Amino acid sequence: MRLEHKVAIITGAANGIGLEAAKTFAKEGAKVIMADYDVETGGIRAAELRNEGHDVAFVQVNVANRESVDQMVNQSVEQYGKIDILINNAGITRDAMLTKMASEDFQRVLDVNLTGVFHCTQAVVPYMVEQGKGKIVVTSSVSGVYGNVGQTNYAAAKAGVIGMVKTWAKELGRKGINVNAVAPGFTETNMVAAVPEKVIQQMVAMVPLQRLGKPEDIAKAYLYLASDDADYVTGTVLHVDGGIMM
Ligand code: CAA
Ligand code: NAI
C-alpha cells in the first residue's frame, strides 16, 4: 500500500473528485480526514467508508473561513496526531460572462478557490515542518492555465493557485515539503453537470483522448503526488486533461 501510516486531509471530499480521492487514499492505507462544507453528504460517505473497514473521519469546514480551517486542523491533529498530506481540492464555480459577472460572485470564487487554499496550507504547514516532511497538492484547472469563456473569477483563482504552489515549493523545499498542482480538464462531477451540453461537446471534440475526465483519473494523480513516489517532484503542474493542454 502506497500511503500506509500516512494521515491525509482532503478538502471538498463529500463529492466528486475529492470523494474519489478519499476512497483511493483509504484503500492505499491512509487515515483520511474528509473535510467539506456539505456535512450531510460528507457524513454519509465517511460512514460508508468506515463500514468498509477504512479509517476515515468527516470534519465540517468552510475553507474560506480561517477559524473554521483552524478547527479542522486541530480536530485532525487531535484524532490522528499528525498531518502528512493536504489535498486542497474544495472548489466552486459561479460562471457568467465578464459583463454580467456580479462582484459578489467574483469575490466568492476567490474566497473559496484561492484564499481557501492559502488558509488550509498555512494552517497545516507548521505540523509538516515539525516532522520535516509533507506533501501538499493543490487543484488548479485547465481554465486557470488557458482561460475559459464565462470563468473570469474561476480562471483567476485557478491561475493564482499555480503561483502560490511555485512560491511554496521554493519556500518549503528545504523543510522537506513538496508542493504541486494538478490541473484537471473537464471531469464528470456535479460541477460539470451544470455546463450547457453544447459547451461540453465542444470541449470533448478538442480533447485528443476524446472523452471527459473521470474522478478516478484525477484521484490517481493526487495519489502519485501525495506518495513517496513523488519525493523528488515539487513546484510542478500535472495536467490530467486528456491532452487538451498540448
Ligand atoms: N466559446 C465561445 N463562445 C461562447 C462559449 C464558448 N465556450 N460559450 C458561450 N459563448 C458565446 C455564446 O455563443 C454567445 O455568443 P453571442 O452573444 O454571439 O450569441 C455569448 O458567448 C454569450 O453566451 P450565452 O448566451 O450562453 O450567455 P449567458 O449569459 O446565458 O451564459 C455562461 C454565459 C454562464 C458563461 C454560459 O455560457 C455557460 O455556462 N458556459 C459554460 C462555462 C463553462 O465552461 N464552465 C465550466 C464549468 S466546469 C468547471 O469549472 C471545471 C473546470 O475546472 C473546467
Ligand atoms: P464538486 O462540486 O463535485 O465537489 C466540490 C466539493 O467542494 C463539494 O463537496 C463542496 O461541498 C465542497 N466545497 C465547496 N465549497 C467549499 C468550502 N467553502 N469549504 C469546504 N468545502 C467546500 O466538484 P469537483 O468537480 O469534484 O471539484 C473538485 C476540484 O476540482 C475543485 O477545486 C474544482 O475546481 C476542480 N476542478 C474540477 C474540474 C471538473 O471538470 N469537475 C476540472 C478542473 C478542476
Tab-separated table of C-alpha atoms and ligand atoms in Angstrom:
chain	number	residue	atom	x	y	z
A	1	MET	CA	0.000	0.000	0.000
A	2	ARG	CA	1.352	3.400	-1.012
A	3	LEU	CA	0.048	5.535	1.868
A	4	GLU	CA	0.324	3.220	4.852
A	5	HIS	CA	0.603	5.121	8.199
A	6	LYS	CA	0.011	8.465	6.436
A	7	VAL	CA	-2.593	10.970	7.622
A	8	ALA	CA	-4.265	12.942	4.827
A	9	ILE	CA	-6.666	15.875	4.891
A	10	ILE	CA	-8.727	16.106	1.707
A	11	THR	CA	-10.918	19.202	1.347
A	12	GLY	CA	-14.084	19.006	-0.721
A	13	ALA	CA	-14.213	15.264	-0.032
A	14	ALA	CA	-18.002	14.897	0.192
A	15	ASN	CA	-18.492	14.786	-3.576
A	16	GLY	CA	-16.872	14.336	-6.961
A	17	ILE	CA	-13.099	14.235	-7.266
A	18	GLY	CA	-12.462	14.717	-3.529
A	19	LEU	CA	-14.714	11.799	-2.616
A	20	GLU	CA	-12.954	9.574	-5.146
A	21	ALA	CA	-9.612	10.680	-3.700
A	22	ALA	CA	-10.785	9.802	-0.172
A	23	LYS	CA	-11.701	6.287	-1.366
A	24	THR	CA	-8.401	5.885	-3.230
A	25	PHE	CA	-6.282	7.120	-0.320
A	26	ALA	CA	-8.147	4.964	2.214
A	27	LYS	CA	-7.644	1.870	0.041
A	28	GLU	CA	-3.918	2.714	-0.058
A	29	GLY	CA	-3.795	2.597	3.746
A	30	ALA	CA	-4.089	6.301	4.651
A	31	LYS	CA	-6.087	7.648	7.571
A	32	VAL	CA	-8.277	10.210	5.817
A	33	ILE	CA	-9.900	13.359	7.138
A	34	MET	CA	-12.725	14.083	4.725
A	35	ALA	CA	-13.278	17.824	5.122
A	36	ASP	CA	-16.207	19.511	3.452
A	37	TYR	CA	-18.847	22.190	3.853
A	38	ASP	CA	-21.533	19.657	2.912
A	39	VAL	CA	-21.950	17.942	6.275
A	40	GLU	CA	-24.872	15.737	5.246
A	41	THR	CA	-23.344	14.035	2.204
A	42	GLY	CA	-19.865	14.058	3.737
A	43	GLY	CA	-21.077	12.339	6.903
A	44	ILE	CA	-22.834	9.630	4.907
A	45	ARG	CA	-19.876	8.988	2.601
A	46	ALA	CA	-17.425	8.835	5.502
A	47	ALA	CA	-19.679	6.348	7.342
A	48	GLU	CA	-19.827	4.183	4.195
A	49	LEU	CA	-16.034	4.071	4.022
A	50	ARG	CA	-15.765	3.260	7.725
A	51	ASN	CA	-18.245	0.394	7.198
A	52	GLU	CA	-15.865	-0.955	4.555
A	53	GLY	CA	-13.151	-1.044	7.239
A	54	HIS	CA	-11.305	2.168	6.398
A	55	ASP	CA	-10.003	4.661	8.957
A	56	VAL	CA	-11.708	7.902	7.903
A	57	ALA	CA	-13.280	10.835	9.743
A	58	PHE	CA	-15.541	13.596	8.474
A	59	VAL	CA	-14.899	17.179	9.577
A	60	GLN	CA	-17.085	20.079	8.514
A	61	VAL	CA	-15.119	23.038	7.197
A	62	ASN	CA	-15.604	26.223	5.252
A	63	VAL	CA	-12.191	26.721	3.690
A	64	ALA	CA	-12.975	30.389	3.081
A	65	ASN	CA	-13.107	30.940	6.843
A	66	ARG	CA	-9.800	30.880	8.714
A	67	GLU	CA	-11.307	29.950	12.097
A	68	SER	CA	-13.141	27.033	10.543
A	69	VAL	CA	-9.904	25.850	8.906
A	70	ASP	CA	-8.012	26.081	12.206
A	71	GLN	CA	-10.716	23.961	13.840
A	72	MET	CA	-10.411	21.383	11.053
A	73	VAL	CA	-6.657	21.136	11.558
A	74	ASN	CA	-6.933	20.980	15.372
A	75	GLN	CA	-9.541	18.210	15.147
A	76	SER	CA	-7.387	16.267	12.687
A	77	VAL	CA	-4.297	16.509	14.885
A	78	GLU	CA	-6.307	15.576	17.991
A	79	GLN	CA	-7.652	12.493	16.254
A	80	TYR	CA	-4.585	11.261	14.360
A	81	GLY	CA	-1.624	13.079	15.964
A	82	LYS	CA	-0.076	14.417	12.745
A	83	ILE	CA	-0.741	15.550	9.161
A	84	ASP	CA	1.362	14.113	6.327
A	85	ILE	CA	-0.718	15.127	3.314
A	86	LEU	CA	-3.003	18.030	2.411
A	87	ILE	CA	-5.114	17.867	-0.732
A	88	ASN	CA	-6.551	21.343	-1.426
A	89	ASN	CA	-9.420	20.130	-3.581
A	90	ALA	CA	-12.518	22.104	-2.440
A	91	GLY	CA	-13.810	24.447	-5.111
A	92	ILE	CA	-16.842	26.201	-6.548
A	93	THR	CA	-17.922	27.925	-9.758
A	94	ARG	CA	-20.118	30.990	-10.298
A	95	ASP	CA	-19.930	31.295	-14.083
A	96	ALA	CA	-21.024	34.398	-16.034
A	97	MET	CA	-19.705	36.426	-18.953
A	98	LEU	CA	-17.429	39.281	-17.842
A	99	THR	CA	-20.036	41.963	-18.489
A	100	LYS	CA	-22.639	40.118	-16.398
A	101	MET	CA	-20.468	38.886	-13.531
A	102	ALA	CA	-21.591	40.198	-10.128
A	103	SER	CA	-18.776	41.433	-7.851
A	104	GLU	CA	-20.057	39.105	-5.103
A	105	ASP	CA	-19.649	36.120	-7.435
A	106	PHE	CA	-16.153	37.227	-8.385
A	107	GLN	CA	-15.227	37.576	-4.723
A	108	ARG	CA	-16.896	34.357	-3.540
A	109	VAL	CA	-14.959	32.219	-6.026
A	110	LEU	CA	-11.689	33.855	-4.994
A	111	ASP	CA	-12.557	33.387	-1.300
A	112	VAL	CA	-13.055	29.633	-1.692
A	113	ASN	CA	-10.741	28.653	-4.554
A	114	LEU	CA	-7.774	30.931	-3.804
A	115	THR	CA	-7.940	32.225	-0.214
A	116	GLY	CA	-9.233	28.825	0.958
A	117	VAL	CA	-6.074	27.181	-0.369
A	118	PHE	CA	-3.950	29.791	1.432
A	119	HIS	CA	-5.834	29.186	4.709
A	120	CYS	CA	-5.544	25.390	4.634
A	121	THR	CA	-1.914	25.334	3.566
A	122	GLN	CA	-0.821	27.934	6.111
A	123	ALA	CA	-2.635	26.022	8.866
A	124	VAL	CA	-1.047	22.605	8.160
A	125	VAL	CA	2.494	23.634	7.257
A	126	PRO	CA	3.746	24.071	10.868
A	127	TYR	CA	2.925	20.386	11.536
A	128	MET	CA	4.763	19.297	8.396
A	129	VAL	CA	7.770	21.489	9.217
A	130	GLU	CA	7.917	19.894	12.663
A	131	GLN	CA	8.141	16.399	11.191
A	132	GLY	CA	10.472	17.507	8.365
A	133	LYS	CA	8.243	16.011	5.680
A	134	GLY	CA	4.930	16.688	3.977
A	135	LYS	CA	3.052	16.577	0.695
A	136	ILE	CA	0.722	19.355	-0.440
A	137	VAL	CA	-1.379	19.134	-3.581
A	138	VAL	CA	-3.498	21.976	-4.952
A	139	THR	CA	-6.238	21.557	-7.530
A	140	SER	CA	-5.914	24.034	-10.365
A	141	SER	CA	-7.776	23.621	-13.666
A	142	VAL	CA	-7.397	23.775	-17.400
A	143	SER	CA	-9.374	27.047	-17.010
A	144	GLY	CA	-6.581	28.522	-14.873
A	145	VAL	CA	-3.961	27.622	-17.452
A	146	TYR	CA	-5.611	28.799	-20.668
A	147	GLY	CA	-8.782	30.605	-19.585
A	148	ASN	CA	-12.381	29.678	-20.274
A	149	VAL	CA	-15.385	31.633	-21.509
A	150	GLY	CA	-17.624	32.584	-18.560
A	151	GLN	CA	-14.968	31.945	-15.894
A	152	THR	CA	-13.210	35.256	-15.123
A	153	ASN	CA	-13.387	34.570	-11.383
A	154	TYR	CA	-12.599	30.857	-11.532
A	155	ALA	CA	-9.726	31.250	-14.019
A	156	ALA	CA	-8.209	33.988	-11.842
A	157	ALA	CA	-8.308	31.750	-8.774
A	158	LYS	CA	-7.064	28.627	-10.571
A	159	ALA	CA	-4.188	30.585	-12.168
A	160	GLY	CA	-3.482	32.177	-8.778
A	161	VAL	CA	-3.030	28.835	-7.052
A	162	ILE	CA	-0.302	27.912	-9.534
A	163	GLY	CA	1.634	31.000	-8.448
A	164	MET	CA	1.195	30.019	-4.805
A	165	VAL	CA	2.277	26.422	-5.489
A	166	LYS	CA	5.516	27.556	-7.145
A	167	THR	CA	6.212	30.042	-4.343
A	168	TRP	CA	5.568	27.438	-1.632
A	169	ALA	CA	7.691	24.845	-3.450
A	170	LYS	CA	10.585	27.330	-3.244
A	171	GLU	CA	9.892	28.325	0.379
A	172	LEU	CA	9.226	24.854	1.760
A	173	GLY	CA	11.556	22.568	-0.202
A	174	ARG	CA	14.294	22.966	2.380
A	175	LYS	CA	11.796	21.835	5.048
A	176	GLY	CA	11.149	18.550	3.235
A	177	ILE	CA	7.731	19.635	1.968
A	178	ASN	CA	6.676	19.002	-1.639
A	179	VAL	CA	4.037	21.291	-3.157
A	180	ASN	CA	2.455	20.516	-6.511
A	181	ALA	CA	-0.645	21.312	-8.546
A	182	VAL	CA	-2.941	19.107	-10.574
A	183	ALA	CA	-4.755	20.799	-13.454
A	184	PRO	CA	-7.713	18.640	-14.454
A	185	GLY	CA	-9.625	19.047	-17.679
A	186	PHE	CA	-13.431	18.864	-17.710
A	187	THR	CA	-14.277	15.955	-15.388
A	188	GLU	CA	-17.571	14.140	-14.787
A	189	THR	CA	-18.812	15.628	-11.482
A	190	ASN	CA	-21.665	17.865	-10.288
A	191	MET	CA	-19.561	20.870	-11.255
A	192	VAL	CA	-19.678	19.981	-14.931
A	193	ALA	CA	-23.296	18.805	-14.809
A	194	ALA	CA	-24.350	22.482	-14.850
A	195	VAL	CA	-22.434	23.250	-18.077
A	196	PRO	CA	-24.582	23.505	-21.240
A	197	GLU	CA	-24.362	20.295	-23.311
A	198	LYS	CA	-23.194	22.299	-26.352
A	199	VAL	CA	-20.131	23.543	-24.443
A	200	ILE	CA	-19.305	20.009	-23.266
A	201	GLN	CA	-19.459	18.684	-26.823
A	202	GLN	CA	-17.109	21.470	-27.999
A	203	MET	CA	-14.680	20.605	-25.213
A	204	VAL	CA	-14.685	16.848	-25.857
A	205	ALA	CA	-14.059	17.495	-29.558
A	206	MET	CA	-10.825	19.305	-28.617
A	207	VAL	CA	-9.566	16.554	-26.298
A	208	PRO	CA	-7.114	14.180	-28.047
A	209	LEU	CA	-8.337	11.306	-25.848
A	210	GLN	CA	-11.927	12.218	-26.877
A	211	ARG	CA	-13.689	11.990	-23.531
A	212	LEU	CA	-14.270	13.875	-20.290
A	213	GLY	CA	-12.090	13.022	-17.308
A	214	LYS	CA	-13.405	10.696	-14.619
A	215	PRO	CA	-12.917	11.474	-10.908
A	216	GLU	CA	-10.603	8.446	-10.645
A	217	ASP	CA	-8.297	9.897	-13.334
A	218	ILE	CA	-7.693	12.900	-11.076
A	219	ALA	CA	-7.588	10.898	-7.818
A	220	LYS	CA	-4.736	8.789	-9.237
A	221	ALA	CA	-2.729	11.965	-9.920
A	222	TYR	CA	-3.349	13.135	-6.340
A	223	LEU	CA	-2.183	9.725	-5.122
A	224	TYR	CA	1.065	9.906	-7.068
A	225	LEU	CA	1.894	13.420	-5.838
A	226	ALA	CA	0.937	12.523	-2.237
A	227	SER	CA	3.054	9.360	-2.191
A	228	ASP	CA	6.778	8.797	-1.664
A	229	ASP	CA	6.987	8.083	-5.406
A	230	ALA	CA	6.922	11.874	-5.874
A	231	ASP	CA	9.664	12.667	-3.335
A	232	TYR	CA	11.737	14.474	-5.987
A	233	VAL	CA	8.805	16.306	-7.601
A	234	THR	CA	7.913	19.821	-6.468
A	235	GLY	CA	6.529	23.035	-7.968
A	236	THR	CA	5.054	21.211	-10.919
A	237	VAL	CA	1.645	21.400	-12.595
A	238	LEU	CA	0.455	17.944	-13.584
A	239	HIS	CA	-2.039	18.228	-16.423
A	240	VAL	CA	-4.652	15.485	-16.270
A	241	ASP	CA	-6.834	16.568	-19.142
A	242	GLY	CA	-6.772	14.034	-21.969
A	243	GLY	CA	-4.159	16.119	-23.771
A	244	ILE	CA	-6.178	19.323	-24.318
A	245	MET	CA	-3.333	21.499	-22.982
A	246	MET	CA	-0.707	20.474	-25.572
B	1	CAA	N1	-16.771	29.607	-26.574
B	1	CAA	C1	-17.034	30.661	-27.345
B	1	CAA	N2	-18.139	31.408	-27.213
B	1	CAA	C2	-19.004	31.091	-26.240
B	1	CAA	C3	-18.785	29.996	-25.384
B	1	CAA	C4	-17.607	29.256	-25.580
B	1	CAA	N3	-17.292	28.204	-24.788
B	1	CAA	N4	-19.813	29.942	-24.520
B	1	CAA	C5	-20.647	30.939	-24.817
B	1	CAA	N5	-20.160	31.636	-25.876
B	1	CAA	C6	-20.768	32.773	-26.531
B	1	CAA	C7	-22.197	32.443	-26.958
B	1	CAA	O1	-22.220	31.787	-28.213
B	1	CAA	C8	-22.825	33.823	-27.023
B	1	CAA	O2	-22.428	34.476	-28.212
B	1	CAA	P1	-23.394	35.581	-28.889
B	1	CAA	O3	-23.582	36.687	-27.883
B	1	CAA	O4	-22.617	35.984	-30.092
B	1	CAA	O5	-24.664	34.833	-29.184
B	1	CAA	C9	-22.153	34.545	-25.861
B	1	CAA	O6	-20.914	33.844	-25.609
B	1	CAA	C10	-22.991	34.545	-24.613
B	1	CAA	O7	-23.288	33.176	-24.272
B	1	CAA	P2	-24.644	32.754	-23.545
B	1	CAA	O8	-25.825	33.139	-24.386
B	1	CAA	O9	-24.540	31.330	-23.136
B	1	CAA	O10	-24.614	33.731	-22.282
B	1	CAA	P3	-25.245	33.515	-20.883
B	1	CAA	O11	-25.029	34.802	-20.160
B	1	CAA	O12	-26.619	32.960	-20.964
B	1	CAA	O13	-24.354	32.363	-20.219
B	1	CAA	C11	-22.378	31.334	-19.387
B	1	CAA	C12	-22.972	32.544	-20.110
B	1	CAA	C13	-22.951	31.262	-17.962
B	1	CAA	C14	-20.878	31.551	-19.316
B	1	CAA	C15	-22.744	30.034	-20.126
B	1	CAA	O14	-22.380	30.161	-21.483
B	1	CAA	C16	-22.015	28.847	-19.550
B	1	CAA	O15	-22.407	28.299	-18.520
B	1	CAA	N6	-20.950	28.437	-20.193
B	1	CAA	C17	-20.088	27.344	-19.679
B	1	CAA	C18	-18.971	27.892	-18.839
B	1	CAA	C19	-18.043	26.781	-18.511
B	1	CAA	O16	-17.421	26.176	-19.401
B	1	CAA	N7	-17.892	26.460	-17.214
B	1	CAA	C20	-17.068	25.368	-16.768
B	1	CAA	C21	-17.696	24.794	-15.501
B	1	CAA	S1	-16.901	23.269	-15.017
B	1	CAA	C22	-15.505	23.817	-14.293
B	1	CAA	O17	-15.321	24.949	-13.993
B	1	CAA	C23	-14.441	22.792	-14.024
B	1	CAA	C24	-13.209	23.196	-14.674
B	1	CAA	O18	-12.228	23.471	-13.964
B	1	CAA	C25	-13.091	23.165	-16.116
B	2	NAI	P1	-17.825	19.041	-6.782
B	2	NAI	O1	-18.726	20.210	-6.817
B	2	NAI	O2	-18.332	17.690	-7.132
B	2	NAI	O3	-17.123	18.942	-5.344
B	2	NAI	C1	-16.610	20.061	-4.710
B	2	NAI	C2	-16.711	19.852	-3.217
B	2	NAI	O4	-16.165	21.017	-2.555
B	2	NAI	C3	-18.159	19.722	-2.729
B	2	NAI	O5	-18.285	18.583	-1.904
B	2	NAI	C4	-18.401	21.010	-1.951
B	2	NAI	O6	-19.316	20.851	-0.868
B	2	NAI	C5	-17.012	21.334	-1.473
B	2	NAI	N1	-16.893	22.751	-1.111
B	2	NAI	C6	-17.310	23.816	-1.827
B	2	NAI	N2	-17.069	24.947	-1.161
B	2	NAI	C7	-16.466	24.596	-0.010
B	2	NAI	C8	-15.964	25.341	1.101
B	2	NAI	N3	-16.062	26.670	1.146
B	2	NAI	N4	-15.390	24.656	2.119
B	2	NAI	C9	-15.313	23.295	2.078
B	2	NAI	N5	-15.781	22.555	1.068
B	2	NAI	C10	-16.351	23.200	0.037
B	2	NAI	O7	-16.612	19.452	-7.741
B	2	NAI	P2	-15.398	18.617	-8.319
B	2	NAI	O8	-15.543	18.604	-9.768
B	2	NAI	O9	-15.212	17.360	-7.574
B	2	NAI	O10	-14.209	19.634	-7.980
B	2	NAI	C11	-13.103	19.320	-7.161
B	2	NAI	C12	-11.988	20.283	-7.505
B	2	NAI	O11	-11.567	20.058	-8.843
B	2	NAI	C13	-12.391	21.758	-7.443
B	2	NAI	O12	-11.318	22.519	-6.935
B	2	NAI	C14	-12.623	22.113	-8.886
B	2	NAI	O13	-12.474	23.472	-9.118
B	2	NAI	C15	-11.552	21.284	-9.549
B	2	NAI	N6	-11.721	21.009	-10.948
B	2	NAI	C16	-12.841	20.361	-11.387
B	2	NAI	C17	-12.983	20.084	-12.728
B	2	NAI	C18	-14.185	19.429	-13.278
B	2	NAI	O14	-14.352	19.461	-14.512
B	2	NAI	N7	-15.034	18.791	-12.480
B	2	NAI	C19	-11.940	20.467	-13.705
B	2	NAI	C20	-10.813	21.138	-13.120
B	2	NAI	C21	-10.722	21.376	-11.788
